[in-house]
Structure formats: C-alpha cells, structure tokens
Amino acid sequence: MKEADNKVVTPLTQAMPSHVDAKGKSNVRPIVPLGSQDIHVGPQTRLSGGFNTLGMMIVDGRVDQADIDADRLVVSHIGELRGRANVHRAEISGVFDGELVAGDEVIVRPTARIAGVVRCQRLVIHRGARIECSFSCDPEETDAPAASNDVSQRGRVAPARKLTRDRRSFLAGVATVFAVFGAVAMLNTLRTMLLS
C-alpha cells in the first residue's frame, strides 16, 4: 500500500495561540482565513465519513463512504466521491458513485463518470460523460434546500414580465408624459437663462 493511501487528514481549523508575546498578542497565524466554510480534499488524499459545511466541498482526491451536506459540491476531473451528497448545486467532472440530491442544478462535465441516483431541479450533461444512473429532475421533490428568491444571496434576477399590448401602450404614455415634462422644464430653463 502506498504511503499516500494511509495519509490521515484532519479538517483545517483556526490555530490556537501557543506563543503569546508581552502585549498578549499571539504570534501564531490562523491556518485558514476566518469565515472560510470551504472543505478541500486535495490530490492524493483519501478520506471517508461525513462532512457538513455552509460553503463548498471540493474533491480533488478520494472520498469513500461519504455523507456530505454542503452548499456546493465540486468533484474535479481527478476526484472520486462514493456515497451520499445533499447540496444546493453540484458540478461533477470526476467520479461520483452514490446518491446525489441537489436543490438547484447538477452539471455533468465531459470527463465525468456517474453511477447511482441523481435528483435535482435542473440537469446539464456535457457530451462525453459516462452515465450509469437514474435521474429525477423535479423542482418539487428535491430534499436539498431550495434557492432563496433574494437577489443578493445568489445573484439571481426574477424573470422579466412579458410585455403585452396594453402594457406597451401604458409605458409609451408614461414616456410621453415624462418627455413633455422634460421639454417644459428645459424650455423654462432656457427662458430663465435668456431673460437674465
């Protein structure tokens, strides 16, 4: 067995101060910036078990018997994930074998190999992906947290309303009124400038 297969990795956490200077400040820097919620399984790293994060789970190594709850899952072209994942959005470029439940979208890249069950609202499959699983794409049946309608949270904008003939007429009338008021205001400004 290779040395890399026996590697034990613990999740990154904020470093505890081990040395404190005379002013009471620690001279030890945190390993991960404060506020980071992402989990990254690096290349040639093998893990198993459950992961729960409000951020992104990035798999460049191998995760077996996974039980993942995350906002976003990314399995790179060199990554392997076997188990269960409950996420908002997933992008698979490597190997995924198990159950994937996504509250929004699943993107299957050309280098992906997927087996198991996938449930999502939207599915994008690129040419070249190898698929041996069942898909269910129904926005009402996914168990993952659905996207909020808040524009600031996801950067989404509500779909535009269809312009009917009545709405166009109304908007044209409003534009005309603004144009008339603008012209009147401009004429009043010119008159004041000329008379002064």
mmCIF file of C-alpha atoms in Angstrom:
data_model
loop_
_atom_site.group_PDB
_atom_site.id
_atom_site.type_symbol
_atom_site.label_atom_id
_atom_site.label_comp_id
_atom_site.label_asym_id
_atom_site.label_seq_id
_atom_site.Cartn_x
_atom_site.Cartn_y
_atom_site.Cartn_z
ATOM 1 C CA MET A 1 0.000 0.000 0.000
ATOM 2 C CA LYS A 2 1.304 3.432 -0.908
ATOM 3 C CA GLU A 3 2.141 5.994 1.741
ATOM 4 C CA ALA A 4 -0.441 8.395 0.249
ATOM 5 C CA ASP A 5 -3.201 5.801 0.809
ATOM 6 C CA ASN A 6 -2.511 5.803 4.570
ATOM 7 C CA LYS A 7 -2.479 9.577 4.956
ATOM 8 C CA VAL A 8 -4.650 10.841 7.806
ATOM 9 C CA VAL A 9 -6.083 14.292 7.295
ATOM 10 C CA THR A 10 -7.927 16.348 9.853
ATOM 11 C CA PRO A 11 -10.151 19.260 8.829
ATOM 12 C CA LEU A 12 -8.477 22.640 8.883
ATOM 13 C CA THR A 13 -9.339 24.691 11.940
ATOM 14 C CA GLN A 14 -8.232 28.007 13.319
ATOM 15 C CA ALA A 15 -4.872 27.639 15.019
ATOM 16 C CA MET A 16 -4.819 28.066 18.786
ATOM 17 C CA PRO A 17 -2.239 30.533 20.110
ATOM 18 C CA SER A 18 0.702 28.643 21.543
ATOM 19 C CA HIS A 19 3.005 31.595 21.998
ATOM 20 C CA VAL A 20 1.862 34.944 23.339
ATOM 21 C CA ASP A 21 4.124 37.990 23.322
ATOM 22 C CA ALA A 22 4.425 40.584 26.116
ATOM 23 C CA LYS A 23 1.424 42.545 24.778
ATOM 24 C CA GLY A 24 -0.823 39.498 24.987
ATOM 25 C CA LYS A 25 -0.970 39.026 21.221
ATOM 26 C CA SER A 26 -0.450 35.665 19.597
ATOM 27 C CA ASN A 27 2.345 35.277 17.092
ATOM 28 C CA VAL A 28 0.638 32.237 15.525
ATOM 29 C CA ARG A 29 -1.380 32.924 12.373
ATOM 30 C CA PRO A 30 -4.595 31.036 11.624
ATOM 31 C CA ILE A 31 -4.292 28.156 9.164
ATOM 32 C CA VAL A 32 -7.495 29.144 7.359
ATOM 33 C CA PRO A 33 -8.795 32.692 6.983
ATOM 34 C CA LEU A 34 -11.620 33.445 9.380
ATOM 35 C CA GLY A 35 -15.031 32.914 7.801
ATOM 36 C CA SER A 36 -13.886 30.195 5.388
ATOM 37 C CA GLN A 37 -16.501 27.477 5.140
ATOM 38 C CA ASP A 38 -14.964 25.505 2.255
ATOM 39 C CA ILE A 39 -13.611 21.978 2.568
ATOM 40 C CA HIS A 40 -10.943 20.874 0.096
ATOM 41 C CA VAL A 41 -9.815 17.276 -0.278
ATOM 42 C CA GLY A 42 -6.505 17.606 -2.085
ATOM 43 C CA PRO A 43 -4.996 15.332 -4.707
ATOM 44 C CA GLN A 44 -3.570 12.022 -3.454
ATOM 45 C CA THR A 45 -5.668 12.337 -0.300
ATOM 46 C CA ARG A 46 -8.153 9.672 0.758
ATOM 47 C CA LEU A 47 -10.908 10.348 3.302
ATOM 48 C CA SER A 48 -14.146 8.771 4.442
ATOM 49 C CA GLY A 49 -17.057 9.910 6.550
ATOM 50 C CA GLY A 50 -19.402 12.839 6.927
ATOM 51 C CA PHE A 51 -18.786 16.468 6.036
ATOM 52 C CA ASN A 52 -21.120 19.368 6.759
ATOM 53 C CA THR A 53 -20.403 22.911 5.563
ATOM 54 C CA LEU A 54 -22.236 26.066 4.591
ATOM 55 C CA GLY A 55 -19.640 26.572 1.863
ATOM 56 C CA MET A 56 -18.180 24.460 -0.894
ATOM 57 C CA MET A 57 -16.878 20.893 -0.813
ATOM 58 C CA ILE A 58 -14.099 20.454 -3.384
ATOM 59 C CA VAL A 59 -12.886 16.920 -4.087
ATOM 60 C CA ASP A 60 -9.567 16.556 -5.902
ATOM 61 C CA GLY A 61 -8.691 13.352 -4.036
ATOM 62 C CA ARG A 62 -10.874 10.422 -2.996
ATOM 63 C CA VAL A 63 -13.769 10.353 -0.513
ATOM 64 C CA ASP A 64 -15.321 6.975 0.368
ATOM 65 C CA GLN A 65 -18.494 6.301 2.376
ATOM 66 C CA ALA A 66 -19.269 9.999 2.088
ATOM 67 C CA ASP A 67 -22.165 11.709 3.820
ATOM 68 C CA ILE A 68 -21.951 15.307 2.593
ATOM 69 C CA ASP A 69 -24.172 18.292 3.324
ATOM 70 C CA ALA A 70 -22.900 21.442 1.605
ATOM 71 C CA ASP A 71 -23.997 24.436 -0.401
ATOM 72 C CA ARG A 72 -21.949 23.408 -3.424
ATOM 73 C CA LEU A 73 -20.123 20.243 -4.428
ATOM 74 C CA VAL A 74 -17.282 20.182 -6.964
ATOM 75 C CA VAL A 75 -15.689 16.868 -7.930
ATOM 76 C CA SER A 76 -12.720 17.687 -10.173
ATOM 77 C CA HIS A 77 -11.539 15.552 -13.080
ATOM 78 C CA ILE A 78 -9.054 13.805 -10.747
ATOM 79 C CA GLY A 79 -11.540 13.472 -7.858
ATOM 80 C CA GLU A 80 -13.617 10.481 -6.737
ATOM 81 C CA LEU A 81 -16.599 10.566 -4.402
ATOM 82 C CA ARG A 82 -18.558 7.495 -3.312
ATOM 83 C CA GLY A 83 -21.530 7.888 -1.003
ATOM 84 C CA ARG A 84 -24.316 10.421 -0.409
ATOM 85 C CA ALA A 85 -24.368 14.159 -1.059
ATOM 86 C CA ASN A 86 -27.124 16.652 -0.256
ATOM 87 C CA VAL A 87 -26.204 20.006 -1.807
ATOM 88 C CA HIS A 88 -27.646 23.112 -3.401
ATOM 89 C CA ARG A 89 -25.563 22.846 -6.590
ATOM 90 C CA ALA A 90 -23.151 20.205 -7.905
ATOM 91 C CA GLU A 91 -20.536 20.113 -10.640
ATOM 92 C CA ILE A 92 -19.112 16.687 -11.426
ATOM 93 C CA SER A 93 -16.001 16.317 -13.600
ATOM 94 C CA GLY A 94 -14.599 13.175 -11.968
ATOM 95 C CA VAL A 95 -16.136 10.013 -10.496
ATOM 96 C CA PHE A 96 -19.350 10.087 -8.465
ATOM 97 C CA ASP A 97 -20.972 6.857 -7.270
ATOM 98 C CA GLY A 98 -23.957 7.078 -4.926
ATOM 99 C CA GLU A 99 -26.925 9.323 -4.215
ATOM 100 C CA LEU A 100 -26.791 12.998 -5.179
ATOM 101 C CA VAL A 101 -29.629 15.331 -4.204
ATOM 102 C CA ALA A 102 -29.313 18.918 -5.428
ATOM 103 C CA GLY A 103 -31.758 21.716 -4.633
ATOM 104 C CA ASP A 104 -30.862 23.535 -7.839
ATOM 105 C CA GLU A 105 -28.575 22.364 -10.612
ATOM 106 C CA VAL A 106 -26.296 19.452 -11.395
ATOM 107 C CA ILE A 107 -23.658 19.915 -14.121
ATOM 108 C CA VAL A 108 -22.041 16.761 -15.506
ATOM 109 C CA ARG A 109 -18.813 17.616 -17.349
ATOM 110 C CA PRO A 110 -17.355 15.600 -20.283
ATOM 111 C CA THR A 111 -14.770 13.827 -18.080
ATOM 112 C CA ALA A 112 -17.373 12.702 -15.516
ATOM 113 C CA ARG A 113 -18.354 9.151 -14.648
ATOM 114 C CA ILE A 114 -21.588 8.950 -12.664
ATOM 115 C CA ALA A 115 -23.352 5.928 -11.152
ATOM 116 C CA GLY A 116 -26.233 5.754 -8.684
ATOM 117 C CA VAL A 117 -29.176 8.139 -8.269
ATOM 118 C CA VAL A 118 -29.334 11.857 -9.012
ATOM 119 C CA ARG A 119 -32.261 14.106 -8.022
ATOM 120 C CA CYS A 120 -32.229 17.794 -8.915
ATOM 121 C CA GLN A 121 -34.217 20.697 -10.330
ATOM 122 C CA ARG A 122 -32.055 21.222 -13.430
ATOM 123 C CA LEU A 123 -29.586 18.926 -15.125
ATOM 124 C CA VAL A 124 -26.826 19.792 -17.612
ATOM 125 C CA ILE A 125 -24.959 16.881 -19.234
ATOM 126 C CA HIS A 126 -21.981 17.557 -21.476
ATOM 127 C CA ARG A 127 -21.125 15.247 -24.377
ATOM 128 C CA GLY A 128 -18.614 12.589 -23.368
ATOM 129 C CA ALA A 129 -19.796 11.988 -19.798
ATOM 130 C CA ARG A 130 -20.262 8.329 -18.817
ATOM 131 C CA ILE A 131 -23.546 7.804 -17.023
ATOM 132 C CA GLU A 132 -24.882 4.680 -15.318
ATOM 133 C CA CYS A 133 -27.526 6.141 -13.027
ATOM 134 C CA SER A 134 -31.122 7.229 -12.792
ATOM 135 C CA PHE A 135 -32.038 10.900 -12.897
ATOM 136 C CA SER A 136 -35.070 12.667 -11.457
ATOM 137 C CA CYS A 137 -35.393 16.350 -12.317
ATOM 138 C CA ASP A 138 -38.420 17.707 -10.492
ATOM 139 C CA PRO A 139 -38.218 21.006 -8.579
ATOM 140 C CA GLU A 140 -40.970 19.954 -6.177
ATOM 141 C CA GLU A 141 -39.385 16.698 -4.998
ATOM 142 C CA THR A 142 -35.784 17.574 -4.121
ATOM 143 C CA ASP A 143 -34.901 17.437 -0.428
ATOM 144 C CA ALA A 144 -31.971 19.864 -0.636
ATOM 145 C CA PRO A 145 -32.582 23.460 0.411
ATOM 146 C CA ALA A 146 -34.161 25.392 -2.453
ATOM 147 C CA ALA A 147 -32.709 28.673 -3.639
ATOM 148 C CA SER A 148 -33.989 31.806 -1.993
ATOM 149 C CA ASN A 149 -35.681 34.477 -4.091
ATOM 150 C CA ASP A 150 -33.348 37.031 -2.507
ATOM 151 C CA VAL A 151 -31.313 38.571 -5.324
ATOM 152 C CA SER A 152 -28.377 39.434 -3.071
ATOM 153 C CA GLN A 153 -27.911 35.845 -1.888
ATOM 154 C CA ARG A 154 -27.415 34.096 -5.229
ATOM 155 C CA GLY A 155 -27.150 36.916 -7.760
ATOM 156 C CA ARG A 156 -30.334 35.807 -9.482
ATOM 157 C CA VAL A 157 -32.809 38.195 -11.027
ATOM 158 C CA ALA A 158 -36.524 37.494 -11.344
ATOM 159 C CA PRO A 159 -37.630 36.737 -14.906
ATOM 160 C CA ALA A 160 -38.856 39.750 -16.857
ATOM 161 C CA ARG A 161 -42.586 40.177 -17.378
ATOM 162 C CA LYS A 162 -43.924 39.654 -20.841
ATOM 163 C CA LEU A 163 -44.830 42.957 -22.476
ATOM 164 C CA THR A 164 -48.440 42.809 -23.578
ATOM 165 C CA ARG A 165 -50.016 45.340 -25.929
ATOM 166 C CA ASP A 166 -51.755 47.113 -23.028
ATOM 167 C CA ARG A 167 -48.523 47.312 -21.021
ATOM 168 C CA ARG A 168 -46.640 48.705 -24.037
ATOM 169 C CA SER A 169 -49.326 51.370 -24.533
ATOM 170 C CA PHE A 170 -49.185 52.323 -20.876
ATOM 171 C CA LEU A 171 -45.378 52.573 -20.900
ATOM 172 C CA ALA A 172 -45.455 54.625 -24.104
ATOM 173 C CA GLY A 173 -47.929 57.033 -22.446
ATOM 174 C CA VAL A 174 -45.732 57.356 -19.365
ATOM 175 C CA ALA A 175 -42.689 58.024 -21.561
ATOM 176 C CA THR A 176 -44.605 60.702 -23.446
ATOM 177 C CA VAL A 177 -45.630 62.422 -20.207
ATOM 178 C CA PHE A 178 -42.022 62.402 -18.985
ATOM 179 C CA ALA A 179 -40.853 63.739 -22.339
ATOM 180 C CA VAL A 180 -43.385 66.603 -22.197
ATOM 181 C CA PHE A 181 -42.419 67.490 -18.623
ATOM 182 C CA GLY A 182 -38.746 67.311 -19.588
ATOM 183 C CA ALA A 183 -39.316 69.592 -22.593
ATOM 184 C CA VAL A 184 -41.275 72.082 -20.479
ATOM 185 C CA ALA A 185 -38.558 72.095 -17.825
ATOM 186 C CA MET A 186 -35.900 72.598 -20.492
ATOM 187 C CA LEU A 187 -37.839 75.498 -22.069
ATOM 188 C CA ASN A 188 -38.302 77.141 -18.661
ATOM 189 C CA THR A 189 -34.542 76.825 -18.015
ATOM 190 C CA LEU A 190 -33.726 78.371 -21.418
ATOM 191 C CA ARG A 191 -36.186 81.223 -20.844
ATOM 192 C CA THR A 192 -34.633 81.981 -17.445
ATOM 193 C CA MET A 193 -31.133 81.955 -18.937
ATOM 194 C CA LEU A 194 -32.126 84.254 -21.810
ATOM 195 C CA LEU A 195 -34.003 86.751 -19.621
ATOM 196 C CA SER A 196 -31.258 87.060 -17.035
#
